[in-house]
JSON list of C-alpha atoms in Angstrom, two decimals:
[
{"chain": "A", "resi": 193, "resn": "UNK", "atom": "CA", "xyz": [66.05, 117.82, 242.69]},
{"chain": "A", "resi": 194, "resn": "UNK", "atom": "CA", "xyz": [69.39, 119.70, 242.54]},
{"chain": "A", "resi": 195, "resn": "UNK", "atom": "CA", "xyz": [72.42, 118.28, 240.07]},
{"chain": "A", "resi": 196, "resn": "UNK", "atom": "CA", "xyz": [75.34, 117.13, 243.29]},
{"chain": "A", "resi": 197, "resn": "UNK", "atom": "CA", "xyz": [78.21, 119.48, 242.85]},
{"chain": "A", "resi": 198, "resn": "UNK", "atom": "CA", "xyz": [81.21, 118.16, 243.03]},
{"chain": "A", "resi": 199, "resn": "UNK", "atom": "CA", "xyz": [83.44, 120.39, 245.73]},
{"chain": "A", "resi": 200, "resn": "UNK", "atom": "CA", "xyz": [81.11, 123.50, 245.50]},
{"chain": "A", "resi": 201, "resn": "UNK", "atom": "CA", "xyz": [80.84, 122.99, 241.92]},
{"chain": "A", "resi": 202, "resn": "UNK", "atom": "CA", "xyz": [79.95, 120.35, 239.23]},
{"chain": "A", "resi": 203, "resn": "UNK", "atom": "CA", "xyz": [83.23, 117.93, 237.54]},
{"chain": "A", "resi": 204, "resn": "UNK", "atom": "CA", "xyz": [84.33, 120.07, 234.07]},
{"chain": "A", "resi": 205, "resn": "UNK", "atom": "CA", "xyz": [85.18, 117.10, 233.51]},
{"chain": "A", "resi": 206, "resn": "UNK", "atom": "CA", "xyz": [82.52, 113.40, 233.40]},
{"chain": "A", "resi": 207, "resn": "UNK", "atom": "CA", "xyz": [82.23, 112.06, 236.32]},
{"chain": "A", "resi": 208, "resn": "UNK", "atom": "CA", "xyz": [85.16, 108.86, 238.49]},
{"chain": "A", "resi": 209, "resn": "UNK", "atom": "CA", "xyz": [84.18, 106.75, 241.21]},
{"chain": "A", "resi": 210, "resn": "UNK", "atom": "CA", "xyz": [87.08, 108.41, 242.95]},
{"chain": "A", "resi": 211, "resn": "UNK", "atom": "CA", "xyz": [84.05, 111.60, 243.12]},
{"chain": "A", "resi": 212, "resn": "UNK", "atom": "CA", "xyz": [81.34, 109.96, 244.33]},
{"chain": "A", "resi": 213, "resn": "UNK", "atom": "CA", "xyz": [82.96, 109.30, 247.93]},
{"chain": "A", "resi": 214, "resn": "UNK", "atom": "CA", "xyz": [83.39, 113.97, 247.90]},
{"chain": "A", "resi": 215, "resn": "UNK", "atom": "CA", "xyz": [79.50, 113.92, 248.14]},
{"chain": "A", "resi": 216, "resn": "UNK", "atom": "CA", "xyz": [76.96, 113.77, 251.18]},
{"chain": "A", "resi": 217, "resn": "UNK", "atom": "CA", "xyz": [75.89, 111.44, 252.87]},
{"chain": "A", "resi": 218, "resn": "UNK", "atom": "CA", "xyz": [72.02, 111.94, 252.82]},
{"chain": "A", "resi": 219, "resn": "UNK", "atom": "CA", "xyz": [70.47, 108.46, 251.65]},
{"chain": "A", "resi": 220, "resn": "UNK", "atom": "CA", "xyz": [70.17, 109.07, 247.82]},
{"chain": "A", "resi": 221, "resn": "UNK", "atom": "CA", "xyz": [72.18, 106.80, 245.42]},
{"chain": "A", "resi": 222, "resn": "UNK", "atom": "CA", "xyz": [74.23, 108.24, 243.47]},
{"chain": "A", "resi": 223, "resn": "UNK", "atom": "CA", "xyz": [75.73, 105.96, 240.27]},
{"chain": "A", "resi": 224, "resn": "UNK", "atom": "CA", "xyz": [78.54, 107.11, 237.42]},
{"chain": "A", "resi": 225, "resn": "UNK", "atom": "CA", "xyz": [76.50, 105.30, 234.80]},
{"chain": "A", "resi": 226, "resn": "UNK", "atom": "CA", "xyz": [78.75, 105.74, 231.66]},
{"chain": "A", "resi": 227, "resn": "UNK", "atom": "CA", "xyz": [80.42, 109.34, 232.98]},
{"chain": "A", "resi": 228, "resn": "UNK", "atom": "CA", "xyz": [77.59, 111.38, 234.16]},
{"chain": "A", "resi": 229, "resn": "UNK", "atom": "CA", "xyz": [76.68, 111.38, 237.78]},
{"chain": "A", "resi": 230, "resn": "UNK", "atom": "CA", "xyz": [72.47, 109.53, 238.57]},
{"chain": "A", "resi": 231, "resn": "UNK", "atom": "CA", "xyz": [71.03, 109.97, 241.69]},
{"chain": "A", "resi": 232, "resn": "UNK", "atom": "CA", "xyz": [68.30, 108.21, 242.80]},
{"chain": "A", "resi": 233, "resn": "UNK", "atom": "CA", "xyz": [65.49, 109.48, 246.34]},
{"chain": "A", "resi": 234, "resn": "UNK", "atom": "CA", "xyz": [65.93, 107.30, 248.73]},
{"chain": "A", "resi": 235, "resn": "UNK", "atom": "CA", "xyz": [63.90, 104.41, 248.63]},
{"chain": "A", "resi": 236, "resn": "UNK", "atom": "CA", "xyz": [60.79, 104.07, 250.63]},
{"chain": "A", "resi": 237, "resn": "UNK", "atom": "CA", "xyz": [60.32, 101.09, 254.31]},
{"chain": "A", "resi": 238, "resn": "UNK", "atom": "CA", "xyz": [58.53, 99.48, 251.75]},
{"chain": "A", "resi": 239, "resn": "UNK", "atom": "CA", "xyz": [60.88, 98.53, 249.08]},
{"chain": "A", "resi": 240, "resn": "UNK", "atom": "CA", "xyz": [63.52, 98.22, 252.17]},
{"chain": "A", "resi": 241, "resn": "UNK", "atom": "CA", "xyz": [61.63, 95.76, 253.76]},
{"chain": "A", "resi": 242, "resn": "UNK", "atom": "CA", "xyz": [61.14, 93.70, 250.97]},
{"chain": "A", "resi": 243, "resn": "UNK", "atom": "CA", "xyz": [65.00, 93.73, 249.57]},
{"chain": "A", "resi": 244, "resn": "UNK", "atom": "CA", "xyz": [65.86, 92.98, 253.16]},
{"chain": "A", "resi": 245, "resn": "UNK", "atom": "CA", "xyz": [63.54, 89.53, 253.29]},
{"chain": "A", "resi": 246, "resn": "UNK", "atom": "CA", "xyz": [64.58, 89.41, 249.35]},
{"chain": "A", "resi": 247, "resn": "UNK", "atom": "CA", "xyz": [68.45, 89.21, 251.05]},
{"chain": "A", "resi": 248, "resn": "UNK", "atom": "CA", "xyz": [67.64, 87.44, 254.24]},
{"chain": "A", "resi": 249, "resn": "UNK", "atom": "CA", "xyz": [66.23, 84.60, 252.06]},
{"chain": "A", "resi": 250, "resn": "UNK", "atom": "CA", "xyz": [69.48, 83.72, 250.37]},
{"chain": "A", "resi": 251, "resn": "UNK", "atom": "CA", "xyz": [71.64, 84.45, 253.53]},
{"chain": "A", "resi": 252, "resn": "UNK", "atom": "CA", "xyz": [69.40, 81.36, 255.20]},
{"chain": "A", "resi": 253, "resn": "UNK", "atom": "CA", "xyz": [70.61, 79.23, 252.05]},
{"chain": "A", "resi": 254, "resn": "UNK", "atom": "CA", "xyz": [74.01, 80.34, 250.94]},
{"chain": "A", "resi": 255, "resn": "UNK", "atom": "CA", "xyz": [76.32, 77.51, 251.53]},
{"chain": "A", "resi": 256, "resn": "UNK", "atom": "CA", "xyz": [79.63, 78.31, 253.69]},
{"chain": "A", "resi": 257, "resn": "UNK", "atom": "CA", "xyz": [81.81, 81.20, 251.90]},
{"chain": "A", "resi": 258, "resn": "UNK", "atom": "CA", "xyz": [78.72, 83.23, 249.69]},
{"chain": "A", "resi": 259, "resn": "UNK", "atom": "CA", "xyz": [77.86, 86.40, 251.30]},
{"chain": "A", "resi": 260, "resn": "UNK", "atom": "CA", "xyz": [74.47, 88.20, 250.58]},
{"chain": "A", "resi": 261, "resn": "UNK", "atom": "CA", "xyz": [75.18, 92.28, 250.41]},
{"chain": "A", "resi": 262, "resn": "UNK", "atom": "CA", "xyz": [72.55, 95.20, 250.69]},
{"chain": "A", "resi": 263, "resn": "UNK", "atom": "CA", "xyz": [73.66, 98.12, 247.89]},
{"chain": "A", "resi": 264, "resn": "UNK", "atom": "CA", "xyz": [77.08, 97.21, 248.40]},
{"chain": "A", "resi": 265, "resn": "UNK", "atom": "CA", "xyz": [79.02, 99.02, 244.64]},
{"chain": "A", "resi": 266, "resn": "UNK", "atom": "CA", "xyz": [80.04, 96.81, 241.59]},
{"chain": "A", "resi": 267, "resn": "UNK", "atom": "CA", "xyz": [81.78, 98.53, 238.65]},
{"chain": "A", "resi": 268, "resn": "UNK", "atom": "CA", "xyz": [80.24, 97.71, 235.51]},
{"chain": "A", "resi": 269, "resn": "UNK", "atom": "CA", "xyz": [81.81, 99.05, 232.05]},
{"chain": "A", "resi": 270, "resn": "UNK", "atom": "CA", "xyz": [81.66, 102.57, 232.42]},
{"chain": "A", "resi": 271, "resn": "UNK", "atom": "CA", "xyz": [80.19, 103.46, 235.78]},
{"chain": "A", "resi": 272, "resn": "UNK", "atom": "CA", "xyz": [79.67, 102.05, 238.84]},
{"chain": "A", "resi": 273, "resn": "UNK", "atom": "CA", "xyz": [76.24, 100.63, 239.98]},
{"chain": "A", "resi": 274, "resn": "UNK", "atom": "CA", "xyz": [74.41, 99.35, 243.33]},
{"chain": "A", "resi": 275, "resn": "UNK", "atom": "CA", "xyz": [72.34, 97.01, 243.17]},
{"chain": "A", "resi": 276, "resn": "UNK", "atom": "CA", "xyz": [69.70, 96.01, 246.49]},
{"chain": "A", "resi": 277, "resn": "UNK", "atom": "CA", "xyz": [70.94, 92.71, 247.45]},
{"chain": "A", "resi": 278, "resn": "UNK", "atom": "CA", "xyz": [74.51, 91.17, 245.82]},
{"chain": "A", "resi": 279, "resn": "UNK", "atom": "CA", "xyz": [75.47, 87.66, 246.77]},
{"chain": "A", "resi": 280, "resn": "UNK", "atom": "CA", "xyz": [79.52, 87.38, 245.96]},
{"chain": "A", "resi": 281, "resn": "UNK", "atom": "CA", "xyz": [80.72, 84.75, 245.38]},
{"chain": "A", "resi": 282, "resn": "UNK", "atom": "CA", "xyz": [83.46, 82.29, 247.66]},
{"chain": "A", "resi": 283, "resn": "UNK", "atom": "CA", "xyz": [87.26, 84.52, 247.84]},
{"chain": "A", "resi": 284, "resn": "UNK", "atom": "CA", "xyz": [85.29, 87.92, 247.46]},
{"chain": "A", "resi": 285, "resn": "UNK", "atom": "CA", "xyz": [87.49, 90.36, 249.31]},
{"chain": "A", "resi": 286, "resn": "UNK", "atom": "CA", "xyz": [85.84, 91.41, 252.18]},
{"chain": "A", "resi": 287, "resn": "UNK", "atom": "CA", "xyz": [87.47, 94.93, 252.80]},
{"chain": "A", "resi": 288, "resn": "UNK", "atom": "CA", "xyz": [86.49, 96.95, 249.08]},
{"chain": "A", "resi": 289, "resn": "UNK", "atom": "CA", "xyz": [83.43, 98.83, 248.93]},
{"chain": "A", "resi": 290, "resn": "UNK", "atom": "CA", "xyz": [82.79, 98.45, 245.19]},
{"chain": "A", "resi": 291, "resn": "UNK", "atom": "CA", "xyz": [82.47, 95.20, 244.27]},
{"chain": "A", "resi": 292, "resn": "UNK", "atom": "CA", "xyz": [84.83, 93.95, 240.99]},
{"chain": "A", "resi": 293, "resn": "UNK", "atom": "CA", "xyz": [81.76, 91.45, 238.46]},
{"chain": "A", "resi": 294, "resn": "UNK", "atom": "CA", "xyz": [84.08, 88.87, 238.63]},
{"chain": "A", "resi": 295, "resn": "UNK", "atom": "CA", "xyz": [82.59, 88.36, 242.00]},
{"chain": "A", "resi": 296, "resn": "UNK", "atom": "CA", "xyz": [79.76, 88.89, 241.41]},
{"chain": "A", "resi": 297, "resn": "UNK", "atom": "CA", "xyz": [76.89, 85.27, 241.01]},
{"chain": "A", "resi": 298, "resn": "UNK", "atom": "CA", "xyz": [74.27, 87.44, 240.72]},
{"chain": "A", "resi": 299, "resn": "UNK", "atom": "CA", "xyz": [72.58, 91.50, 241.61]},
{"chain": "A", "resi": 300, "resn": "UNK", "atom": "CA", "xyz": [68.83, 92.06, 242.51]},
{"chain": "A", "resi": 301, "resn": "UNK", "atom": "CA", "xyz": [67.57, 95.24, 241.61]},
{"chain": "A", "resi": 302, "resn": "UNK", "atom": "CA", "xyz": [63.58, 95.87, 243.87]},
{"chain": "A", "resi": 303, "resn": "UNK", "atom": "CA", "xyz": [61.61, 98.46, 241.95]},
{"chain": "A", "resi": 304, "resn": "UNK", "atom": "CA", "xyz": [60.56, 102.02, 242.52]},
{"chain": "A", "resi": 305, "resn": "UNK", "atom": "CA", "xyz": [58.36, 104.63, 240.82]},
{"chain": "A", "resi": 306, "resn": "UNK", "atom": "CA", "xyz": [62.30, 106.20, 240.94]},
{"chain": "A", "resi": 307, "resn": "UNK", "atom": "CA", "xyz": [63.98, 103.27, 239.79]},
{"chain": "A", "resi": 308, "resn": "UNK", "atom": "CA", "xyz": [61.44, 101.60, 237.39]},
{"chain": "A", "resi": 309, "resn": "UNK", "atom": "CA", "xyz": [63.51, 102.36, 234.29]},
{"chain": "A", "resi": 310, "resn": "UNK", "atom": "CA", "xyz": [66.50, 101.47, 235.56]},
{"chain": "A", "resi": 311, "resn": "UNK", "atom": "CA", "xyz": [65.39, 98.49, 236.56]},
{"chain": "A", "resi": 312, "resn": "UNK", "atom": "CA", "xyz": [64.86, 97.10, 234.10]},
{"chain": "A", "resi": 313, "resn": "UNK", "atom": "CA", "xyz": [66.82, 98.42, 230.80]},
{"chain": "A", "resi": 314, "resn": "UNK", "atom": "CA", "xyz": [70.07, 100.64, 231.71]},
{"chain": "A", "resi": 315, "resn": "UNK", "atom": "CA", "xyz": [71.00, 98.10, 234.23]},
{"chain": "A", "resi": 316, "resn": "UNK", "atom": "CA", "xyz": [70.45, 94.38, 233.11]},
{"chain": "A", "resi": 317, "resn": "UNK", "atom": "CA", "xyz": [72.11, 96.14, 229.97]},
{"chain": "A", "resi": 318, "resn": "UNK", "atom": "CA", "xyz": [75.18, 97.34, 232.62]},
{"chain": "A", "resi": 319, "resn": "UNK", "atom": "CA", "xyz": [75.04, 94.20, 234.34]},
{"chain": "A", "resi": 320, "resn": "UNK", "atom": "CA", "xyz": [74.90, 92.23, 231.15]},
{"chain": "A", "resi": 321, "resn": "UNK", "atom": "CA", "xyz": [77.92, 93.55, 229.92]},
{"chain": "A", "resi": 322, "resn": "UNK", "atom": "CA", "xyz": [79.62, 93.41, 233.27]},
{"chain": "A", "resi": 323, "resn": "UNK", "atom": "CA", "xyz": [79.37, 89.23, 232.99]},
{"chain": "A", "resi": 324, "resn": "UNK", "atom": "CA", "xyz": [77.15, 89.00, 236.28]},
{"chain": "A", "resi": 325, "resn": "UNK", "atom": "CA", "xyz": [76.03, 86.10, 235.92]},
{"chain": "A", "resi": 326, "resn": "UNK", "atom": "CA", "xyz": [72.48, 86.15, 236.73]},
{"chain": "A", "resi": 327, "resn": "UNK", "atom": "CA", "xyz": [69.75, 89.25, 237.27]},
{"chain": "A", "resi": 328, "resn": "UNK", "atom": "CA", "xyz": [66.82, 89.25, 239.18]},
{"chain": "A", "resi": 329, "resn": "UNK", "atom": "CA", "xyz": [63.55, 92.16, 239.09]},
{"chain": "A", "resi": 330, "resn": "UNK", "atom": "CA", "xyz": [61.22, 92.21, 241.87]},
{"chain": "A", "resi": 331, "resn": "UNK", "atom": "CA", "xyz": [57.98, 94.39, 241.45]},
{"chain": "A", "resi": 332, "resn": "UNK", "atom": "CA", "xyz": [55.71, 94.43, 243.56]},
{"chain": "A", "resi": 333, "resn": "UNK", "atom": "CA", "xyz": [52.07, 93.02, 241.77]},
{"chain": "A", "resi": 334, "resn": "UNK", "atom": "CA", "xyz": [48.69, 93.41, 243.33]},
{"chain": "A", "resi": 335, "resn": "UNK", "atom": "CA", "xyz": [48.96, 90.64, 245.07]},
{"chain": "A", "resi": 336, "resn": "UNK", "atom": "CA", "xyz": [52.87, 90.42, 245.96]},
{"chain": "A", "resi": 337, "resn": "UNK", "atom": "CA", "xyz": [56.03, 90.71, 245.11]},
{"chain": "A", "resi": 338, "resn": "UNK", "atom": "CA", "xyz": [56.77, 89.03, 241.34]},
{"chain": "A", "resi": 339, "resn": "UNK", "atom": "CA", "xyz": [60.29, 87.98, 240.87]},
{"chain": "A", "resi": 340, "resn": "UNK", "atom": "CA", "xyz": [61.70, 88.22, 237.07]},
{"chain": "A", "resi": 341, "resn": "UNK", "atom": "CA", "xyz": [64.95, 85.74, 236.75]},
{"chain": "A", "resi": 342, "resn": "UNK", "atom": "CA", "xyz": [67.61, 86.14, 234.43]},
{"chain": "A", "resi": 343, "resn": "UNK", "atom": "CA", "xyz": [70.09, 84.24, 233.04]},
{"chain": "A", "resi": 344, "resn": "UNK", "atom": "CA", "xyz": [73.68, 85.90, 230.81]},
{"chain": "A", "resi": 345, "resn": "UNK", "atom": "CA", "xyz": [73.42, 84.53, 227.47]},
{"chain": "A", "resi": 346, "resn": "UNK", "atom": "CA", "xyz": [76.64, 84.52, 225.20]},
{"chain": "A", "resi": 347, "resn": "UNK", "atom": "CA", "xyz": [78.26, 86.71, 227.89]},
{"chain": "A", "resi": 348, "resn": "UNK", "atom": "CA", "xyz": [75.90, 89.68, 225.95]},
{"chain": "A", "resi": 349, "resn": "UNK", "atom": "CA", "xyz": [72.37, 90.09, 227.66]},
{"chain": "A", "resi": 350, "resn": "UNK", "atom": "CA", "xyz": [70.16, 87.97, 229.92]},
{"chain": "A", "resi": 351, "resn": "UNK", "atom": "CA", "xyz": [67.14, 86.09, 228.57]},
{"chain": "A", "resi": 352, "resn": "UNK", "atom": "CA", "xyz": [64.34, 85.47, 230.87]},
{"chain": "A", "resi": 353, "resn": "UNK", "atom": "CA", "xyz": [64.79, 81.74, 233.10]},
{"chain": "A", "resi": 354, "resn": "UNK", "atom": "CA", "xyz": [60.93, 83.06, 233.91]},
{"chain": "A", "resi": 355, "resn": "UNK", "atom": "CA", "xyz": [58.50, 83.70, 236.36]},
{"chain": "A", "resi": 356, "resn": "UNK", "atom": "CA", "xyz": [57.28, 83.58, 240.51]},
{"chain": "A", "resi": 357, "resn": "UNK", "atom": "CA", "xyz": [55.55, 85.29, 242.87]},
{"chain": "A", "resi": 358, "resn": "UNK", "atom": "CA", "xyz": [53.59, 84.86, 246.14]},
{"chain": "A", "resi": 359, "resn": "UNK", "atom": "CA", "xyz": [51.28, 81.78, 244.49]},
{"chain": "A", "resi": 360, "resn": "UNK", "atom": "CA", "xyz": [54.14, 80.37, 243.41]},
{"chain": "A", "resi": 361, "resn": "UNK", "atom": "CA", "xyz": [56.87, 79.02, 245.64]},
{"chain": "A", "resi": 362, "resn": "UNK", "atom": "CA", "xyz": [59.77, 78.04, 243.16]},
{"chain": "A", "resi": 363, "resn": "UNK", "atom": "CA", "xyz": [63.70, 75.87, 243.61]},
{"chain": "A", "resi": 364, "resn": "UNK", "atom": "CA", "xyz": [65.78, 77.50, 241.44]},
{"chain": "A", "resi": 365, "resn": "UNK", "atom": "CA", "xyz": [69.73, 77.64, 241.05]},
{"chain": "A", "resi": 366, "resn": "UNK", "atom": "CA", "xyz": [71.01, 80.37, 240.21]},
{"chain": "A", "resi": 367, "resn": "UNK", "atom": "CA", "xyz": [73.68, 80.60, 242.23]},
{"chain": "A", "resi": 368, "resn": "UNK", "atom": "CA", "xyz": [72.84, 77.34, 243.85]},
{"chain": "A", "resi": 369, "resn": "UNK", "atom": "CA", "xyz": [69.77, 75.17, 244.36]},
{"chain": "A", "resi": 370, "resn": "UNK", "atom": "CA", "xyz": [67.19, 76.58, 246.79]},
{"chain": "A", "resi": 371, "resn": "UNK", "atom": "CA", "xyz": [63.48, 77.24, 247.69]},
{"chain": "A", "resi": 372, "resn": "UNK", "atom": "CA", "xyz": [61.90, 80.51, 247.40]},
{"chain": "A", "resi": 373, "resn": "UNK", "atom": "CA", "xyz": [58.48, 81.80, 248.99]},
{"chain": "A", "resi": 374, "resn": "UNK", "atom": "CA", "xyz": [57.70, 84.76, 247.59]},
{"chain": "A", "resi": 375, "resn": "UNK", "atom": "CA", "xyz": [54.69, 84.69, 250.80]},
{"chain": "A", "resi": 376, "resn": "UNK", "atom": "CA", "xyz": [56.17, 84.90, 253.12]},
{"chain": "A", "resi": 377, "resn": "UNK", "atom": "CA", "xyz": [58.09, 88.96, 252.01]},
{"chain": "A", "resi": 378, "resn": "UNK", "atom": "CA", "xyz": [55.95, 91.82, 252.02]},
{"chain": "A", "resi": 379, "resn": "UNK", "atom": "CA", "xyz": [53.01, 92.63, 250.51]}
]
């Protein structure tokens, strides 16, 4: 895929948040990491369906004031990322295109072949650096979705809390106590 252009050409400096506004709305996901533009092709219907079901499960269990949003931008040190699902704390501004990390309680990334490395390595490091308290990574296993739950440790990195899948309905505490059952999510 060709590098997107800025006003008909690539910028002669690092990419900035403002530059994202000039990119086409073509279904690609445009994210900034340390001044570099990262482009991810549109995910398939199965990816979106799984992310929607996770979002709905979180929304149905959400206490008053909490918001669960699909594909809202989140500012992180040195960039801007777009998680598949973001849980915003009560009182988070509603009119922002990019959420501040202090307003975010949980980010969820649903892996796809085009996002695997970023979802496993790059994004967790940036979310941890931004001090986002919880991160979930969701893989499609042979028997259905598997959720890897992480919590921020020492404000530096994520520690694995555990995993659960379609045979493991589980009680979680982040971002609030709730029961999740991945057997109801698409395989």
